Amino acid sequence: MARAEPGLYDRMLRSSTVYVAERAGQVVAFAAVRLATREVRAMYVSPGATGGGLGSRLMQRVERVARAFGTAELRLSATLNAVGFYERLGWRRDTRDAGSRSPQRCVAMRKRLM
């Protein structure tokens, strides 16, 4: 996993809406979305909490809130190991946007909500 630059999460928290999933008082998953730019900024499930549907439920929540605010489409940059997860949720690779701001290799993806 690439090391996050200093202050990355502080900036994301100030500029995004963040949803978390907790178990026994510990955050085990989170999703961050910036509705102003229609961008899912982050999605993470800790290794010990994978496979239980937390990621799917968080993404469904993000999509539901985006629809409620009139967002017709969302975008994200998926790490290579997450592409299949997003495709199962109805996201599609976006060949129009091949660039990535991430230091990791990523796949641009989009999902129509309306």
Coordinates of C-alpha atoms in Angstrom, one line a residue:
M1 CA 0.0 0.0 0.0
A2 CA 1.3 3.4 -0.9
R3 CA 2.0 5.7 2.0
A4 CA -0.3 8.7 2.3
E5 CA 1.2 12.1 2.1
P6 CA 1.1 14.1 5.4
G7 CA -2.2 15.9 5.9
L8 CA -4.1 13.9 3.2
Y9 CA -6.8 12.6 5.5
D10 CA -7.2 15.9 7.3
R11 CA -7.8 17.6 3.9
M12 CA -10.2 14.9 2.8
L13 CA -12.2 15.2 6.0
R14 CA -12.6 18.9 5.6
S15 CA -13.6 18.7 1.9
S16 CA -15.7 15.6 1.8
T17 CA -18.7 13.9 3.4
V18 CA -17.4 10.8 5.1
Y19 CA -19.4 7.7 6.2
V20 CA -17.9 5.2 8.6
A21 CA -18.7 1.7 9.8
E22 CA -17.7 0.7 13.3
R23 CA -17.4 -2.6 15.2
A24 CA -16.9 -2.6 18.9
G25 CA -16.2 1.2 18.8
Q26 CA -13.5 0.9 16.2
V27 CA -13.8 2.3 12.6
V28 CA -13.4 -0.7 10.3
A29 CA -14.5 0.9 7.0
F30 CA -15.1 4.4 5.5
A31 CA -16.2 6.1 2.3
A32 CA -15.6 9.7 1.4
V33 CA -17.5 11.6 -1.3
R34 CA -17.3 15.2 -2.6
L35 CA -20.7 15.9 -4.0
A36 CA -19.6 19.3 -5.4
T37 CA -17.3 17.5 -7.8
R38 CA -19.3 14.2 -8.1
E39 CA -16.3 12.3 -6.9
V40 CA -15.9 9.3 -4.5
R41 CA -12.6 10.3 -2.9
A42 CA -11.9 7.2 -0.9
M43 CA -13.3 3.8 0.0
Y44 CA -11.6 1.5 2.5
V45 CA -12.4 -1.6 4.4
S46 CA -9.9 -2.9 6.9
P47 CA -8.6 -6.4 6.1
G48 CA -10.2 -8.0 9.1
A49 CA -13.7 -6.7 8.1
T50 CA -13.7 -7.6 4.4
G51 CA -16.3 -10.0 2.9
G52 CA -19.2 -8.9 5.2
G53 CA -20.8 -6.4 2.9
L54 CA -19.6 -3.2 4.6
G55 CA -18.0 -1.8 1.5
S56 CA -21.2 -2.5 -0.6
R57 CA -23.4 -0.9 2.1
L58 CA -21.2 2.2 2.3
M59 CA -21.2 2.6 -1.5
Q60 CA -25.0 2.2 -1.6
R61 CA -25.3 4.9 1.1
V62 CA -23.0 7.3 -0.9
E63 CA -25.0 6.7 -4.0
R64 CA -28.3 7.1 -2.2
V65 CA -27.2 10.5 -0.7
A66 CA -25.8 11.6 -4.1
R67 CA -29.2 10.9 -5.8
A68 CA -31.0 12.8 -3.0
F69 CA -28.9 15.8 -3.8
G70 CA -29.6 15.5 -7.6
T71 CA -26.3 14.1 -8.6
A72 CA -26.8 12.2 -11.9
E73 CA -23.4 10.5 -12.0
L74 CA -20.4 9.8 -9.8
R75 CA -16.8 9.2 -10.6
L76 CA -13.9 7.5 -8.8
S77 CA -10.4 6.2 -9.4
A78 CA -10.2 2.5 -8.5
T79 CA -7.1 0.8 -7.5
L80 CA -6.5 -2.3 -9.7
N81 CA -7.5 -4.7 -6.9
A82 CA -10.8 -2.9 -6.4
V83 CA -12.1 -2.7 -10.0
G84 CA -14.1 -6.0 -9.8
F85 CA -15.7 -4.8 -6.6
Y86 CA -17.0 -1.6 -8.2
E87 CA -18.0 -3.4 -11.4
R88 CA -20.2 -5.8 -9.3
L89 CA -21.9 -2.6 -7.9
G90 CA -22.7 -1.4 -11.4
W91 CA -19.7 1.0 -12.0
R92 CA -18.1 1.0 -15.4
R93 CA -14.6 1.8 -16.6
D94 CA -14.4 5.3 -18.1
T95 CA -12.3 5.3 -21.2
R96 CA -12.8 9.1 -21.5
D97 CA -10.7 9.7 -18.4
A98 CA -7.5 7.6 -18.5
G99 CA -5.5 10.0 -16.3
S100 CA -5.0 9.5 -12.5
R101 CA -3.9 11.8 -9.8
S102 CA -3.0 8.8 -7.6
P103 CA 0.6 7.6 -7.3
Q104 CA -0.8 4.1 -7.7
R105 CA -2.0 2.8 -11.0
C106 CA -5.8 3.3 -11.0
V107 CA -8.8 2.8 -13.3
A108 CA -11.1 5.7 -13.9
M109 CA -14.7 4.6 -13.3
R110 CA -18.2 6.2 -13.5
K111 CA -21.7 5.3 -12.5
R112 CA -25.0 6.8 -13.7
L113 CA -27.4 7.3 -10.7
M114 CA -30.4 8.7 -12.5

